[in-house]
């Protein structure tokens, strides 16, 4: 369980549950004086060899002085962390700032790991967390001295991703490295996190011994499900006639040997006692299935149950889970109330039992073959993030489906999803609902609309759908047929009206139908099959969709045969009429099967979504030849932000000068302008800027309203400025803002006149759910009233920026609208990429807006800008792993 961060930082926020390299769970926390006896017991379990490597000499016991130092750190210059498994200390790490090197804060660091825990990544985790604590406490560097025989510890340092250069001195290896996080150290942490979480799910899905515990009347259905699937492991049945906690405890203890997975029902006796006993059997996890009646556990009790399981080293699913399924022939696990699912290549993840029942039953009804199914329950500590880590590695899973009710760590969700979506098709059902359920920061941060969240999840490479059936449509298409290589689709039917409507629907979904084929011959079965064969062999289509009305069984068989041999062009059958289409749900589901639909629009929409997703994944595949993205001076911008927060610890809007300097650090230059409060100031500003200036109102009330006289261009001298000032005052009076017609009511400014163009707004926010987000749109009513905005998540490349601009409904204003010259798109893209880099680097920038940005054929001029700063940590995500 991750404990809430204390507002002032310190030891409370250093506590975390962590996932070890083999998928096990451990607790990491600062040591306290009350751990003295536990430290003595821990040290007694460490071998003499490990003690020698740590202390460079025989050291049978810890001295009282050492115990005093270790268990009473000051948590600043001396910090000590321990790692516990099943409430026993199994590893210990500490650092101490070296007084001889002050004022430089350099700390000596040392580790000790219990022998039977070595090889589980314990040292790596301790170093990650100790380094994060050190950074928080102002430590600049770590140094360590090791015996040459201590190869494990040397590897912990050298493989951590820091700038470590081991040196040999007097028979010892010395390391000395800065604690500043590097790109490499982040990648190393994420790779180890990925491996650990993937292993955790693999362990749950591949148990060698499963123990089903509970009252016989409650557990009989699940026992039958496991047996019916032909489970390849050993099933241990420990049922009792009643639900007393004591009898459950005795029964579980009577099992000889270890158990990998314990299965119980919600409301089964004393779950906490079962967790303890499962831990004693070295179980990897406990699956608490939904009971026959609503769970008696509230949210707080359920969270405590999960925390208790973690304390004892178990992953917990439940307390109202639907179950686990693994159709691998070597496993055949069906720990769910459903009949054994058909084997296939689709991975399916859900949460709450009610939704999971709908999702799984529909998949079975449609004959979708599954590789795995995981329904965790609402409060399980197994999350969609963990499952996606597993899917990335699982060769049996080619298509990934997520139906989410909630998301614990949305930033991590987005990061893991992006990596998975670049390697496998991922379909997510309405993620904005789940993302909006995530906990928000205590800071006052802006929030993107739900449509924007779905949009950026789609840009991650996933396919976002708002209907679950669309999720299955896509799954069967990808699982059974090759990916369409483009958008050209041949539509075929035995009805002219159907063919015409199919072509129109294809166009609506962004496909290229070309000329459809109508088969008029009667009987039409052979001709329909021949038409599909000719289309596949033609070489000028990317997909074939054939609709048959009324249903002809021989056409179904013919299309199934074509689908079984095509390797490049997907074939889809749509069968309509008054009889059910024949279905083949025997054997394994997978490549070479015929995707069957009852509505042509569903088939065409699925094809369009898959084709679009393929294009996106190709466009975003890593390209070592790509030009480097524009960089910024992050340190210079951070220095300005730090000065602002030193002046205003709660944060505030940046001054015009601060805003301009932060933007300048990223190569974003504002057109010179001056705020004015009198006509004389306006004249002076015109002289300073060299004339040919504009006097304009900047108040939000009139921004983007060309029908109002609020902007006066090409002012060449003082007299023209004075006339413009009077005209602006009349607008103030007409709007009823000030009886004395004072233009200052509209926040006037004087600025250099720019070339005419299309005004854009570009905005970056620190979203309360996802973190940094960027949006753009045509300034004025299209963006303000119609919500015509395109959203993206940093980092953005130039293709991302172009894609965002092309998504706008008002995008034609940037090209040749009514004969106008197209704007310089490369210049707009460059500004968006730089703005995204700023927002990615600077979490403290809660809001940044460039408005208007005037896009013209000669470039993009940033006319206005503003920035709001809040006290956010420099790093959004922890630089050490946590089980979330």
Short mmCIF file of C-alpha atoms in Angstrom, two decimals, residues 213 218-219 262-272 274-275 285-309 314-324 335 337 350-354 356 375-382 406:
data_model
loop_
_atom_site.label_atom_id
_atom_site.label_comp_id
_atom_site.label_asym_id
_atom_site.label_seq_id
_atom_site.Cartn_x
_atom_site.Cartn_y
_atom_site.Cartn_z
CA UNK A 213 -10.90 -22.86 0.31
CA UNK A 218 -20.16 -21.84 -2.03
CA UNK A 219 -17.05 -23.32 -3.65
CA UNK A 262 -5.53 -19.52 -3.05
CA UNK A 263 -9.13 -19.10 -4.22
CA UNK A 264 -11.89 -18.09 -1.79
CA UNK A 265 -15.19 -16.23 -1.92
CA UNK A 266 -15.96 -12.84 -0.48
CA UNK A 267 -17.43 -13.27 2.98
CA UNK A 268 -15.50 -16.50 3.58
CA UNK A 269 -14.60 -16.63 7.27
CA UNK A 270 -11.51 -14.78 8.44
CA UNK A 271 -9.79 -13.61 5.25
CA UNK A 272 -6.93 -12.06 7.15
CA UNK A 274 -6.28 -17.11 5.30
CA UNK A 275 -3.85 -14.52 3.92
CA UNK A 285 -1.65 -14.46 -4.70
CA UNK A 286 -5.13 -14.77 -3.31
CA UNK A 287 -8.24 -14.58 -5.49
CA UNK A 288 -11.31 -13.41 -3.57
CA UNK A 289 -14.28 -14.12 -5.82
CA UNK A 290 -17.55 -12.22 -5.67
CA UNK A 291 -20.00 -13.99 -3.40
CA UNK A 292 -23.59 -14.94 -4.06
CA UNK A 293 -24.64 -11.83 -2.14
CA UNK A 294 -23.15 -8.33 -2.15
CA UNK A 295 -19.76 -8.07 -0.47
CA UNK A 296 -20.00 -7.25 3.24
CA UNK A 297 -16.77 -5.26 2.91
CA UNK A 298 -16.89 -1.50 2.41
CA UNK A 299 -14.25 0.40 0.47
CA UNK A 300 -12.09 1.00 3.54
CA UNK A 301 -12.26 -2.64 4.67
CA UNK A 302 -11.46 -3.82 1.14
CA UNK A 303 -8.44 -1.52 0.96
CA UNK A 304 -7.25 -2.86 4.32
CA UNK A 305 -7.60 -6.41 3.04
CA UNK A 306 -5.42 -5.62 0.02
CA UNK A 307 -2.87 -3.92 2.28
CA UNK A 308 -2.81 -6.97 4.55
CA UNK A 309 -2.16 -9.23 1.57
CA UNK A 314 0.71 -11.71 -1.78
CA UNK A 315 -1.02 -10.08 -4.73
CA UNK A 316 -4.73 -9.76 -4.03
CA UNK A 317 -7.59 -9.89 -6.53
CA UNK A 318 -10.94 -8.97 -5.07
CA UNK A 319 -12.68 -8.86 -2.67
CA UNK A 320 -15.30 -9.06 -5.47
CA UNK A 321 -13.37 -10.47 -8.43
CA UNK A 322 -14.90 -12.56 -11.21
CA UNK A 323 -11.72 -14.57 -11.68
CA UNK A 324 -8.68 -15.55 -13.72
CA UNK A 335 -10.78 -19.84 -11.94
CA UNK A 337 -17.78 -19.08 -12.76
CA UNK A 350 -11.93 -5.92 -16.56
CA UNK A 351 -12.50 -4.92 -12.96
CA UNK A 352 -15.85 -5.00 -11.16
CA UNK A 353 -17.62 -8.37 -11.21
CA UNK A 354 -20.86 -7.09 -12.71
CA UNK A 356 -16.78 -8.42 -16.02
CA UNK A 375 -11.26 -9.60 -13.71
CA UNK A 376 -9.72 -8.16 -10.58
CA UNK A 377 -12.58 -6.61 -8.66
CA UNK A 378 -12.88 -2.96 -7.71
CA UNK A 379 -10.20 -2.74 -5.00
CA UNK A 380 -7.57 -5.26 -6.09
CA UNK A 381 -3.95 -4.25 -6.04
CA UNK A 382 -3.57 -5.86 -9.49
CA UNK A 406 -11.07 3.08 -12.53
#
